[in-house]
PDB file of C-alpha atoms in Angstrom:
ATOM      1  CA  UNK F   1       9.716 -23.177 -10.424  1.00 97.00           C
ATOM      2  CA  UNK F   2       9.005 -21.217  -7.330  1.00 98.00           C
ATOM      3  CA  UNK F   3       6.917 -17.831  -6.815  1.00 98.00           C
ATOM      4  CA  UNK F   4       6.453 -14.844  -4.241  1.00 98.00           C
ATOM      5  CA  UNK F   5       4.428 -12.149  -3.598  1.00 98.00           C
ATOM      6  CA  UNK F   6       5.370  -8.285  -3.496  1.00 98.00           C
ATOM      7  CA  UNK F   7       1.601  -7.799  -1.538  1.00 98.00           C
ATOM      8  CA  UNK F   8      -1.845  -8.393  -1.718  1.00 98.00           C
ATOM      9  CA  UNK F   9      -4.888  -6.906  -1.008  1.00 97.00           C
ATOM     10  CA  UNK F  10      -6.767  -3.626  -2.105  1.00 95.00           C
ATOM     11  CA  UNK F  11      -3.811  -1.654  -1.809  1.00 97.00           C
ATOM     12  CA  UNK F  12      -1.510  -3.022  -3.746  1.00 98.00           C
ATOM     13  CA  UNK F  13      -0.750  -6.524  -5.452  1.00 98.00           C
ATOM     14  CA  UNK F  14       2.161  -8.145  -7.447  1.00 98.00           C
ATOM     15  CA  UNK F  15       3.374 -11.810  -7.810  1.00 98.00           C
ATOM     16  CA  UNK F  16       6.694 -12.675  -9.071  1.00 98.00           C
ATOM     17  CA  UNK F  17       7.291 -16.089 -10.841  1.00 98.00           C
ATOM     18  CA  UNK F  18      10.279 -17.505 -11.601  1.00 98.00           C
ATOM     19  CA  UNK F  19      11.863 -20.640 -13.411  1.00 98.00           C
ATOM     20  CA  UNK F  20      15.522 -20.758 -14.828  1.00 96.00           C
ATOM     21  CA  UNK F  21      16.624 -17.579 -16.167  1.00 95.00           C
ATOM     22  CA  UNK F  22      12.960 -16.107 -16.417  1.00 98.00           C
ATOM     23  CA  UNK F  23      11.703 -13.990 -13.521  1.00 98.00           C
ATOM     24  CA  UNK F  24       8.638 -12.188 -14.102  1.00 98.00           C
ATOM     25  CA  UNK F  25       6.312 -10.079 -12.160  1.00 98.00           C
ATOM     26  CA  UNK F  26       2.748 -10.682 -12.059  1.00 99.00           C
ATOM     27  CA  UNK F  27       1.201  -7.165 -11.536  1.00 98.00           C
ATOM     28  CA  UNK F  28       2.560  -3.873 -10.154  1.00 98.00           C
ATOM     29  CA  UNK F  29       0.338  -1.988  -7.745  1.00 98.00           C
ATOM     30  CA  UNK F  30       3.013  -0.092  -5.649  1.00 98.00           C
ATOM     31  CA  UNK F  31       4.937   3.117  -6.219  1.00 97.00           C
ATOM     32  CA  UNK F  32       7.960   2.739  -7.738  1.00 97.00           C
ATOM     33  CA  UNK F  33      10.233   2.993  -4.869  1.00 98.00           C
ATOM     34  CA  UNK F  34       7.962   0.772  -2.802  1.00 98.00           C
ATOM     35  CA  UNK F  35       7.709  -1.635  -5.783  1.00 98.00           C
ATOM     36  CA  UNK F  36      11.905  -1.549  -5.851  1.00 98.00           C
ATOM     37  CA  UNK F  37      12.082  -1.909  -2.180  1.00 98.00           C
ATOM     38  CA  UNK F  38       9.737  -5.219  -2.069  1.00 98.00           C
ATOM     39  CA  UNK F  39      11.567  -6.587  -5.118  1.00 98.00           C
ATOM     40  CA  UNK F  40      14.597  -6.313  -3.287  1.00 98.00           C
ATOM     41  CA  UNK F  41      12.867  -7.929   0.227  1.00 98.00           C
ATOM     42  CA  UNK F  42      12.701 -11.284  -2.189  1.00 98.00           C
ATOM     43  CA  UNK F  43      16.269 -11.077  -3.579  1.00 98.00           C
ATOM     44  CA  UNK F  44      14.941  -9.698  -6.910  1.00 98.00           C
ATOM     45  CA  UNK F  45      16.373  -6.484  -9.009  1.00 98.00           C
ATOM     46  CA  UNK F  46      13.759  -4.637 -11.273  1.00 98.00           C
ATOM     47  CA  UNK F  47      16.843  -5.370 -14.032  1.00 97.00           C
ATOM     48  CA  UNK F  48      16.299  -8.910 -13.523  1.00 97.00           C
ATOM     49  CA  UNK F  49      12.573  -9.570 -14.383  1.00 98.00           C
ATOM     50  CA  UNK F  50      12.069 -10.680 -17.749  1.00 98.00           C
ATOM     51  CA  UNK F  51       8.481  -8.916 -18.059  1.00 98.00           C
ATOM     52  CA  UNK F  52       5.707  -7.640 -16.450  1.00 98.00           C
ATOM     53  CA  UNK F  53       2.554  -9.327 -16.854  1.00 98.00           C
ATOM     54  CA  UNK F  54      -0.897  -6.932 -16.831  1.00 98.00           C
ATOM     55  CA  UNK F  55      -4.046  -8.795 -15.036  1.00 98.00           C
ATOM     56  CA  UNK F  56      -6.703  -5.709 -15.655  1.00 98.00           C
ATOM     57  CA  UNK F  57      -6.334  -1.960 -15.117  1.00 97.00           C
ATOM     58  CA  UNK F  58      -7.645  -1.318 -11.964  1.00 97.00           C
ATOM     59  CA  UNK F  59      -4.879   0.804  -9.778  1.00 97.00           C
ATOM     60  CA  UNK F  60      -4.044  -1.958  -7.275  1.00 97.00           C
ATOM     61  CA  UNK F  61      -2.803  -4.414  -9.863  1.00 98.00           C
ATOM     62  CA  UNK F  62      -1.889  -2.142 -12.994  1.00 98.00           C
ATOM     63  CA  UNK F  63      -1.074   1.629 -11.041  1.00 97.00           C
ATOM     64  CA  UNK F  64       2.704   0.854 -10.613  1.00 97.00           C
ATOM     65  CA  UNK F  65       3.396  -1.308 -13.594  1.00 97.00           C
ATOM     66  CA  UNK F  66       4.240   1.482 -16.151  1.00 96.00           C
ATOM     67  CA  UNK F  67       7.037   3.573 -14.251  1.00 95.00           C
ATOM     68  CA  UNK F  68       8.377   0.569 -13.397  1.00 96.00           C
ATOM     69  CA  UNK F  69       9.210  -0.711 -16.664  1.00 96.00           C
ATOM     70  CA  UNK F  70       9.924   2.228 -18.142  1.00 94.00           C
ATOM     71  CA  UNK F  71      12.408   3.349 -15.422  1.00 95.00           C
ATOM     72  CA  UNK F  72      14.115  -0.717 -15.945  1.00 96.00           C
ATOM     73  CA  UNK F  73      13.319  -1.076 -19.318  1.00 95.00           C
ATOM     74  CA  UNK F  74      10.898  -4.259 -18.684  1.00 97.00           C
ATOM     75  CA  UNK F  75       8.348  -5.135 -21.231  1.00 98.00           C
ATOM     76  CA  UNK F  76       4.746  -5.269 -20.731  1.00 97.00           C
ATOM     77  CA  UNK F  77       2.404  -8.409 -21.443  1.00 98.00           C
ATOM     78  CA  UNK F  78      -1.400  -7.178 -21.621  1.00 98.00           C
ATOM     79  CA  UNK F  79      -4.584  -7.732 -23.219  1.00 98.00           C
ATOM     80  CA  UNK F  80      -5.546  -5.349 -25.812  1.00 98.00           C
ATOM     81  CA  UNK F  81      -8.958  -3.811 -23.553  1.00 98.00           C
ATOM     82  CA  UNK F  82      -6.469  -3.680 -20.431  1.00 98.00           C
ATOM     83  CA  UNK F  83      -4.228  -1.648 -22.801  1.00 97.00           C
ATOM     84  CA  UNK F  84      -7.306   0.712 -23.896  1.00 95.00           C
ATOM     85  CA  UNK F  85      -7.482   1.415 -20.436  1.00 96.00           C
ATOM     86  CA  UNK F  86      -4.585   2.542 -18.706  1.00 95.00           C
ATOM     87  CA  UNK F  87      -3.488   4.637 -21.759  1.00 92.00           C
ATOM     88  CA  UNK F  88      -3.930   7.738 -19.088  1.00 86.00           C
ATOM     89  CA  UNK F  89      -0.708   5.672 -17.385  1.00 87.00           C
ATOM     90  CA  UNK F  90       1.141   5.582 -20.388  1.00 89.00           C
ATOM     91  CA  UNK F  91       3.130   9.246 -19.963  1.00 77.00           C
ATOM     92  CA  UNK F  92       5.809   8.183 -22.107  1.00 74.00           C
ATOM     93  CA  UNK F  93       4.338   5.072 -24.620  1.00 74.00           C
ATOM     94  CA  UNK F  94       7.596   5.437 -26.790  1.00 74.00           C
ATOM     95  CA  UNK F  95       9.971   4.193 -24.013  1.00 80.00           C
ATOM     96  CA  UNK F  96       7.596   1.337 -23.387  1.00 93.00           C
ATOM     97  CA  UNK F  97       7.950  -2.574 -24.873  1.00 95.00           C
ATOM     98  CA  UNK F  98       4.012  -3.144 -24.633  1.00 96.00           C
ATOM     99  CA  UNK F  99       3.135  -6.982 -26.146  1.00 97.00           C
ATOM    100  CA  UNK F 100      -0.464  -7.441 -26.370  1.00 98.00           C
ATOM    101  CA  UNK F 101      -1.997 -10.475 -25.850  1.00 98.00           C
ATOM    102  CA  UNK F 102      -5.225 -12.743 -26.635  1.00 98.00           C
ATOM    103  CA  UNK F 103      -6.860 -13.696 -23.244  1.00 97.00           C
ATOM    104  CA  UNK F 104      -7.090 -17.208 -25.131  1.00 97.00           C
ATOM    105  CA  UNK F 105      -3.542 -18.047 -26.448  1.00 98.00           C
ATOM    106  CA  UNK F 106      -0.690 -19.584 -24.493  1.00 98.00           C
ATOM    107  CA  UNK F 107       2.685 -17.615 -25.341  1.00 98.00           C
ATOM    108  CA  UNK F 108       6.208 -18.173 -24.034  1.00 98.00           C
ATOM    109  CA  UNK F 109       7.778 -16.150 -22.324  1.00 98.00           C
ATOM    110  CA  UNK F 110      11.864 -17.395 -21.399  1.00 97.00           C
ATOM    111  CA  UNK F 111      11.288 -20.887 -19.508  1.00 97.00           C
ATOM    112  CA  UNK F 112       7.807 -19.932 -18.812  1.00 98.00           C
ATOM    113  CA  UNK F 113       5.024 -20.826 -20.409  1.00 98.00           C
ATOM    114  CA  UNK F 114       1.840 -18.011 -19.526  1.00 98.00           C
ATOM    115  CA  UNK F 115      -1.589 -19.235 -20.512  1.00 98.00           C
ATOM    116  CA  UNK F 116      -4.007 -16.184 -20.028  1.00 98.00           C
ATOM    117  CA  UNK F 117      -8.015 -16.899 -19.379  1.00 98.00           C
ATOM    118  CA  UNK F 118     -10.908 -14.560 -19.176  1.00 98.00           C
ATOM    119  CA  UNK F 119     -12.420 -13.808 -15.850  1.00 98.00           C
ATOM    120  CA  UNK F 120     -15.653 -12.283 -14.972  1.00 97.00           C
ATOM    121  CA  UNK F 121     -14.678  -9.124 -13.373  1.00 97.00           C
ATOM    122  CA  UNK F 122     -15.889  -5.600 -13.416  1.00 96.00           C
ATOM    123  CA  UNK F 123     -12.846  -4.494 -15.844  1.00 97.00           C
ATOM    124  CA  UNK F 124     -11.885  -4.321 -19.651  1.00 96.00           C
ATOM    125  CA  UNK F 125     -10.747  -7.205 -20.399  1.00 98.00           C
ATOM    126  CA  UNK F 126     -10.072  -9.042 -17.516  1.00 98.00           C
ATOM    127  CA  UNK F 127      -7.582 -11.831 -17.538  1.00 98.00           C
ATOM    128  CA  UNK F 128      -5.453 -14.341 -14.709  1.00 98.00           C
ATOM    129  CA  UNK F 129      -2.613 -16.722 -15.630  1.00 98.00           C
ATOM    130  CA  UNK F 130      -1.339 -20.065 -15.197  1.00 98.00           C
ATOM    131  CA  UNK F 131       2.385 -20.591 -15.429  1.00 98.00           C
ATOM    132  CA  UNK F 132       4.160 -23.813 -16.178  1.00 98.00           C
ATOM    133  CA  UNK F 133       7.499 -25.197 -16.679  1.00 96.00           C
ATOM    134  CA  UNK F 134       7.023 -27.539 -18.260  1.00 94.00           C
ATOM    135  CA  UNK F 135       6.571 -30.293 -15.510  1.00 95.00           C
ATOM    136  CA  UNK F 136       5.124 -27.925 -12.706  1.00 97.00           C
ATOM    137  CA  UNK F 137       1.757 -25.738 -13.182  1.00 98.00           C
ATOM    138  CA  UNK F 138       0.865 -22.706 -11.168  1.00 98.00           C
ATOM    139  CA  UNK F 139      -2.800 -21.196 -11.330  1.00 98.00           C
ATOM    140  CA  UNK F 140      -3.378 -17.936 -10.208  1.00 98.00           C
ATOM    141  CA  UNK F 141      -6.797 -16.578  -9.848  1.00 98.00           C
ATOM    142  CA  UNK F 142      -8.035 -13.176  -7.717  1.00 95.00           C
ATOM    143  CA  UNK F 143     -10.563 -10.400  -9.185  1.00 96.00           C
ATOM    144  CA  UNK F 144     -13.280 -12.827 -10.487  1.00 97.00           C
ATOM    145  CA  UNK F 145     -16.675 -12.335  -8.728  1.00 96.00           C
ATOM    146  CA  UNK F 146     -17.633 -15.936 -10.145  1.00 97.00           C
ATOM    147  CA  UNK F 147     -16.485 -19.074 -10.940  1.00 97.00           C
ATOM    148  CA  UNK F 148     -16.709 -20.773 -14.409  1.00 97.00           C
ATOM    149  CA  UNK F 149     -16.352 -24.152 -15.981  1.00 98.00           C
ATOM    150  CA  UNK F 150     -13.474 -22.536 -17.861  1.00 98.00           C
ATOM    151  CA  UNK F 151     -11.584 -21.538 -14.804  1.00 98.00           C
ATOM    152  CA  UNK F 152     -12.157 -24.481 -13.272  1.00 98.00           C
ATOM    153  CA  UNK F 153     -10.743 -26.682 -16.019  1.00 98.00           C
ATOM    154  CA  UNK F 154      -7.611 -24.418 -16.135  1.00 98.00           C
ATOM    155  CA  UNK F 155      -6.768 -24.496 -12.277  1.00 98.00           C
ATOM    156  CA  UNK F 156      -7.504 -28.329 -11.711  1.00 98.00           C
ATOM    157  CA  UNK F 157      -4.168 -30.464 -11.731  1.00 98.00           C
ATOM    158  CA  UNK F 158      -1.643 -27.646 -10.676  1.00 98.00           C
ATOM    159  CA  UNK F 159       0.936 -28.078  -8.295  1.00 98.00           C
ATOM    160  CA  UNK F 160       0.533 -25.042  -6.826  1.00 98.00           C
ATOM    161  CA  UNK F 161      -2.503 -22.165  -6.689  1.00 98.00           C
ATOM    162  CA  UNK F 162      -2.918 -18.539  -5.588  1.00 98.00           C
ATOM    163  CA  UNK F 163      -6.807 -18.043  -4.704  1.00 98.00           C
ATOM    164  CA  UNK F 164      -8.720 -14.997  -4.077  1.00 98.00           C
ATOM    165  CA  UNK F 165     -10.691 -14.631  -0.342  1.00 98.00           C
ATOM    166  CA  UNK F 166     -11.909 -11.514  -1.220  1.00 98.00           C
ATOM    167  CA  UNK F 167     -13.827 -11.482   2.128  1.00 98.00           C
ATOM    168  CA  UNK F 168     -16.492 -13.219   4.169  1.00 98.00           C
ATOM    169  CA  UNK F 169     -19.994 -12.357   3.171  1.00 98.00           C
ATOM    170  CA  UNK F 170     -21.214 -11.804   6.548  1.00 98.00           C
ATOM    171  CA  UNK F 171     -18.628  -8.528   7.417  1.00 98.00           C
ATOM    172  CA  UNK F 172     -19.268  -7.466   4.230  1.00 97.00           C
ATOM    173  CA  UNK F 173     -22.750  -6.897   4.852  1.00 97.00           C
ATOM    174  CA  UNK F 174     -22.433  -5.763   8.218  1.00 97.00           C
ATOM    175  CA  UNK F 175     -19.350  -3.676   8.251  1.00 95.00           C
ATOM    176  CA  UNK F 176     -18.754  -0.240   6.906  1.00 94.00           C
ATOM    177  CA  UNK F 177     -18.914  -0.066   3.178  1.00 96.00           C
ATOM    178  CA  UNK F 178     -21.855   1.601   1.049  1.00 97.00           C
ATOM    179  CA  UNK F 179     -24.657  -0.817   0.099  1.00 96.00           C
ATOM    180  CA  UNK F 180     -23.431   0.204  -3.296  1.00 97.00           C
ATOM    181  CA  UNK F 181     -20.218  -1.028  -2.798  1.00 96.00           C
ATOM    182  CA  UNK F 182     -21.289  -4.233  -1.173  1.00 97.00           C
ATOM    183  CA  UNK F 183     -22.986  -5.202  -4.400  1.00 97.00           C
ATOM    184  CA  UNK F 184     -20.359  -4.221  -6.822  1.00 95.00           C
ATOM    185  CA  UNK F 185     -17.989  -6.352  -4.174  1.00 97.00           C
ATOM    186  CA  UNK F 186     -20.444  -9.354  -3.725  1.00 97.00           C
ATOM    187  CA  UNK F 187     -21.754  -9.600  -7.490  1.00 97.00           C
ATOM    188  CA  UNK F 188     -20.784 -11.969 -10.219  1.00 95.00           C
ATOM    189  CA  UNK F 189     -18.199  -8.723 -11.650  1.00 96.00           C
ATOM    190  CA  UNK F 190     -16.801  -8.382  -8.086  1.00 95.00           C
ATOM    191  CA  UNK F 191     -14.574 -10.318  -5.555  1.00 97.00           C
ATOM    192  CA  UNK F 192     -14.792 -13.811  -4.337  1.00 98.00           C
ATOM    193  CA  UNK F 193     -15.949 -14.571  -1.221  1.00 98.00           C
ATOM    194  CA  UNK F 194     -14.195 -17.031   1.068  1.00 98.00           C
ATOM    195  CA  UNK F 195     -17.170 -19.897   0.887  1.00 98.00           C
ATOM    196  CA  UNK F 196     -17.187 -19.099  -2.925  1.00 98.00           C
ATOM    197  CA  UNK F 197     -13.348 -19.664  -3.508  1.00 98.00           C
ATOM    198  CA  UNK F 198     -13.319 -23.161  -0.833  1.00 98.00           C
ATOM    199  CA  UNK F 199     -16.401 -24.179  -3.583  1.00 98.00           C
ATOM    200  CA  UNK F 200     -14.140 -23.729  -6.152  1.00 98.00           C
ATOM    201  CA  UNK F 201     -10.996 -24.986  -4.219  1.00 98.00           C
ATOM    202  CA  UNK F 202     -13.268 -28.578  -3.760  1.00 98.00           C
ATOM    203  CA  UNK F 203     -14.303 -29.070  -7.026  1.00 98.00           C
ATOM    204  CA  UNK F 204     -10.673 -29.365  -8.709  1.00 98.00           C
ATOM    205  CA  UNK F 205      -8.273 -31.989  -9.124  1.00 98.00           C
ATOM    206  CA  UNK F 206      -5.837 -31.015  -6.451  1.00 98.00           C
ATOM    207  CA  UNK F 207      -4.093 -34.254  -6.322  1.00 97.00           C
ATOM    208  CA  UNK F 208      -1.049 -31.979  -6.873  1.00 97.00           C
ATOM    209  CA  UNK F 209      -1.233 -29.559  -5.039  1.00 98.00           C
ATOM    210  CA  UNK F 210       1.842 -28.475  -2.994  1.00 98.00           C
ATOM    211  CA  UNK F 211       0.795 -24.991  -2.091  1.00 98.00           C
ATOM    212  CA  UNK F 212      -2.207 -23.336  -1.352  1.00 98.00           C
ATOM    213  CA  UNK F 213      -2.269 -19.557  -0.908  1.00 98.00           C
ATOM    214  CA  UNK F 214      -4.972 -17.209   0.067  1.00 98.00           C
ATOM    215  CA  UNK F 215      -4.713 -14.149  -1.412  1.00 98.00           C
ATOM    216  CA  UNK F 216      -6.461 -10.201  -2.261  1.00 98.00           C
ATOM    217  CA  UNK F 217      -7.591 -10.680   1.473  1.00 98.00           C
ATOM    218  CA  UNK F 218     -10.051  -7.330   2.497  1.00 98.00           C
ATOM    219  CA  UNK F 219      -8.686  -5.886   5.644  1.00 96.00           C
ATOM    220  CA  UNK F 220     -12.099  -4.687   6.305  1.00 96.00           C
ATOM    221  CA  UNK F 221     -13.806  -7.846   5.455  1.00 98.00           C
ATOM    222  CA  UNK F 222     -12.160 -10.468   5.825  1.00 98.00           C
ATOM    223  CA  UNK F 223      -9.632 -12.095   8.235  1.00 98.00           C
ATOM    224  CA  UNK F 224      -6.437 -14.631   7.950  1.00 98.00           C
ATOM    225  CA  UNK F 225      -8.381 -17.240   9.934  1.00 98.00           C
ATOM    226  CA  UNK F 226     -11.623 -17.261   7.782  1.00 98.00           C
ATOM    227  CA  UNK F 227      -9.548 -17.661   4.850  1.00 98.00           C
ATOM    228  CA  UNK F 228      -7.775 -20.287   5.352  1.00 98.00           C
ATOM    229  CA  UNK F 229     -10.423 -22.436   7.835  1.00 98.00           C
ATOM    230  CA  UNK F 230     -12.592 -22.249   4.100  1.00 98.00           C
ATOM    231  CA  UNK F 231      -9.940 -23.147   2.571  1.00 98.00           C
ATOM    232  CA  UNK F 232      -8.582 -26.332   4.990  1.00 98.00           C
ATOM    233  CA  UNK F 233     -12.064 -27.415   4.943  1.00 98.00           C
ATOM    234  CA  UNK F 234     -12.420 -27.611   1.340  1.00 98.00           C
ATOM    235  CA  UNK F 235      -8.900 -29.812   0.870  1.00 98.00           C
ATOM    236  CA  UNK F 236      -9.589 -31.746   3.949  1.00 97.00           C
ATOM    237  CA  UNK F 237      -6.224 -30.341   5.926  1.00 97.00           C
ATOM    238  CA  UNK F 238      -5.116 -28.353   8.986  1.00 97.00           C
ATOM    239  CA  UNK F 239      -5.239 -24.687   8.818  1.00 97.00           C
ATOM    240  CA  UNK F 240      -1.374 -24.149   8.739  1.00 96.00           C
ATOM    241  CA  UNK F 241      -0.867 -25.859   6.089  1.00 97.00           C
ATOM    242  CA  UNK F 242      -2.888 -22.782   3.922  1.00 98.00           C
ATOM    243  CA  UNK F 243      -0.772 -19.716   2.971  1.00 98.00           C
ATOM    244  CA  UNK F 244      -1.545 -16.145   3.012  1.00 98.00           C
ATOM    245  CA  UNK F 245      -0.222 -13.042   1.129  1.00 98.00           C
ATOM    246  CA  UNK F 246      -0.590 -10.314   3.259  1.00 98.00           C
ATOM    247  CA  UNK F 247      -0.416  -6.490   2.142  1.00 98.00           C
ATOM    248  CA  UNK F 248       1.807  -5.572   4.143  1.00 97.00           C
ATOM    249  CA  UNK F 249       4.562  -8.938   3.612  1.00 97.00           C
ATOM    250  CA  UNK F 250       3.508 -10.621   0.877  1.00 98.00           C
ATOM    251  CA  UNK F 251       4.878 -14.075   1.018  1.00 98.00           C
ATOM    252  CA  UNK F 252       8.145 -15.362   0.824  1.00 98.00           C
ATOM    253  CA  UNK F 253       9.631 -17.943  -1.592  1.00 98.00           C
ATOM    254  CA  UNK F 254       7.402 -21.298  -2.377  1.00 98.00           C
ATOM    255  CA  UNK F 255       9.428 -23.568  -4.034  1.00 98.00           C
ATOM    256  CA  UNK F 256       7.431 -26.263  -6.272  1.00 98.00           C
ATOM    257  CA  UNK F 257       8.871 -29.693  -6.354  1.00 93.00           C
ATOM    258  CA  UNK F 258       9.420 -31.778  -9.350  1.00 85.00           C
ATOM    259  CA  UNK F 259       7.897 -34.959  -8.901  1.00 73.00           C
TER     260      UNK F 259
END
């Protein structure tokens, strides 16, 4: 199993995740042509993705998703709030393979098993995924403002995670943004912050883990270097061995080892 990312970060996100035959794209927050171009950066064809999976409906992970698979004919994999909610997306539903999903059940998708969980996030019906093979687990988790026992229990023991470091709360309450919006960021519906996610990060069973990644980074808030010194400090290693998924590049190819 191995996985990449289109971009990440408020202005734009997707994650593609692949095993055997199945390729599939975690969230579409590009323009079509930009979404097509970054596909093609990893070696990827919108023809070959075997579904689009729908995190929430908020533009940077769901604005992109529908002209894509309607222009490649790729189904859709949603909850049934997220699908409430981007109906104004929806300009032509008929040409459209839309699967809705409970935020609960595990469902196959190809060679991919997708477990969906609930996140506490200022959206619909909120959901992340963990992937598996079979043998190897990836957790992905960005757009929770919190942490639960829930997520917790479904992110400890993979082999490979994708974390949010939303920002650090210190430039979020000094910089720029609108008390307003520093609540709505900071609360338990928002983002998490870096210290938040290396809590998290320290209180699973990461023994393993074969990739770390830092991800949804704020380019107002938040730098490379505070992400991933949390996140080194929480596993006990040296900065370089974190990842980040930039905005701009993504992240190329990590492979996960069988073991």
């Amino acid at each position: 199993m191995r996985f990449a990312s289109l971009g990440s970060g408020s202005n734009g996100n997707g994650l593609v995740v692949e095993s055997g035959n199945t390729r599939v794209l975690l969230d579409c927050g590009f323009g079509l042509r930009d979404s097509e171009q970054r596909l093609g950066r990893l070696g990827v064809s919108p023809e070959q993705l075997s579904g689009i999976l729908v995190t929430h409906e908020h533009d940077d992970h769901a604005g992109g998703v529908f002209r894509l698979a309607a222009r490649h004919g790729i189904p859709v994999w949603l909850t049934h709030g997220t699908l409430r909610m981007v109906e104004r997306l929806l300009n032509k539903p008929d040409k459209l393979s839309l699967n809705v999903i409970d935020s609960h059940l595990a469902f196959a998708l190809g060679d991919l098993e997708i477990q969906p969980y609930p996140v506490p996030h200022d959206a619909r019906e909120p959901v992340q995924y963990v992937f598996g093979d079979g043998s190897q687990r990836l957790g992905v988790l960005t757009d929770t403002g919190a942490s639960t026992p829930h997520i917790a229990a479904m992110l400890s023991g993979c082999d490979a995670l994708v974390l949010e470091c939303n920002h650090d709360l210190d430039m979020l309450m000094h910089g720029p943004y609108a008390r307003t919006l520093k609540q709505r960021v900071s609360s338990r519906l928002g983002h998490l912050d870096n210290a938040s996610s290396a809590d998290l990060l320290a209180g699973l069973d990461n023994s393993k883990l074969q990739h770390i990644v830092a991800a949804h980074l704020s380019a107002q808030n938040n730098t490379p270097a505070l992400a991933t010194q949390a996140l080194s400090q929480a596993l006990g290693c040296t900065q370089d061995w974190i990842a980040v998924a930039t905005q701009l590049d993504g992240l190329d190819w990590r492979e996960i080892s069988a073991r």
